[in-house]
């Protein structure tokens, strides 16, 4: 354990004892994940709730405090591809971090990652819809993430935030994502720097401090929670829709997300080894905490409004609301105060699986033409909102401020 983590553990331990034993003993916060099910296969089994990202956290805190964040951001403007040299205009200590951050873990298998590209290409449209309407809406029901996003700069300019997050969603599915002509290693390194900046800045936001139940945001446990809202929640839906994924592609898609977790700074002992391990970890750490916060309710409302300026006649806000309900279920959707639609909700719930079967398997199933085209339009709209096609370059930067509101 690094010195910084040790200090944080002690500090957080003090804060916890002040809150009383009840918080410490709360079963939903207990970490029972065995590292035997991880890519490392072994580990200390420490709760990643108390593990952050030492190599970059102290560096970026210092960069922000010494007034170098803008210099680093300017130097990164043309740093896009994995094979590029790291920006020479960045300070030497930052260059050193960048060089280490773009190295793939020893267990990364580039050929497997090429197979993952086939998977992403084949099911790219569903992945777009799932990253947007499933993972994106679910993120508003993850309390710590909702608070962090709402009170950071991203909560102030949600459209910008979405396009930056969508950049990762797009780069991960690109050809050669982790080879030298791809972009993911750089995107992840930049995201680690952004997260480090958030860890330094949010504790200075009186709004976040008043709302948060923690002292430092974005622990490795939080990152894995979000990882499950992406990787394993998407996987679960594809299985629910009976998408016939060959074994090698299933394994490769998992590998893509395992490598991504590692490149985002997560230790190997927390990264699930198989889909079964991933789904089990998801049940333990994501599912029990899903629910609304005042910040999440506002973010969900803002997200559902993002489609309103697009030229989409069939996909109205009620359609997006019903689709969210179909993705997240009644309990979470009700908690986010998203209204029920008594005709649309069951229509979408029964219509979408039929639509997928018609699309995938060419089955002759009954579905009204209007509903079919509404779903096609939904794919287009969600891809437009979330996948940011054609709005390059999108630059993921070190934040220099919080949400002022
Ligand atoms: C920023 C991805 C986990 C909170 C970002 C960005 C990306 C990203 C691509 C850059 C976009 C931007 O600058 O707005 C991810 C991925 C995660 C993850 C793939 C896990 C697999 C988390 C978690 C939290 C979080 C767990 C909070 C608990 C934030 C915040 C920002 C950010 C607050 C900065 C927003 C801003 O000020 O603009 N993340 N993130 N992220 N992330 Fe994450």
Tab-separated table of C-alpha atoms in Angstrom, residues 4-5 8 51-64 97 192-200 216-220:
chain	number	residue	atom	x	y	z
A	4	UNK	CA	-0.826	8.208	0.423
A	5	UNK	CA	-3.268	5.302	0.686
A	8	UNK	CA	-6.060	8.111	3.606
A	51	UNK	CA	-7.692	2.557	-2.669
A	52	UNK	CA	-7.434	5.459	-5.112
A	53	UNK	CA	-4.709	6.058	-7.721
A	54	UNK	CA	-1.519	7.030	-5.947
A	55	UNK	CA	0.856	7.457	-8.892
A	56	UNK	CA	-1.289	10.142	-10.475
A	57	UNK	CA	-3.285	11.671	-7.597
A	58	UNK	CA	-0.412	13.452	-5.845
A	59	UNK	CA	1.106	14.464	-9.190
A	60	UNK	CA	-2.063	16.118	-10.540
A	61	UNK	CA	-2.896	17.733	-7.199
A	62	UNK	CA	0.544	19.329	-7.367
A	63	UNK	CA	0.099	20.300	-11.044
A	64	UNK	CA	-3.178	22.075	-10.187
A	97	UNK	CA	3.460	9.545	-15.723
A	192	UNK	CA	-6.858	9.032	-15.041
A	193	UNK	CA	-5.537	12.596	-14.937
A	194	UNK	CA	-9.111	13.978	-15.013
A	195	UNK	CA	-10.161	11.662	-12.182
A	196	UNK	CA	-7.074	12.686	-10.179
A	197	UNK	CA	-8.035	16.326	-10.700
A	198	UNK	CA	-11.583	15.593	-9.506
A	199	UNK	CA	-10.204	13.857	-6.379
A	200	UNK	CA	-8.238	16.999	-5.601
A	216	UNK	CA	-12.244	11.659	-1.404
A	217	UNK	CA	-14.240	10.611	-4.482
A	218	UNK	CA	-13.588	7.989	-7.188
A	219	UNK	CA	-12.064	5.111	-5.235
A	220	UNK	CA	-11.166	1.938	-7.117
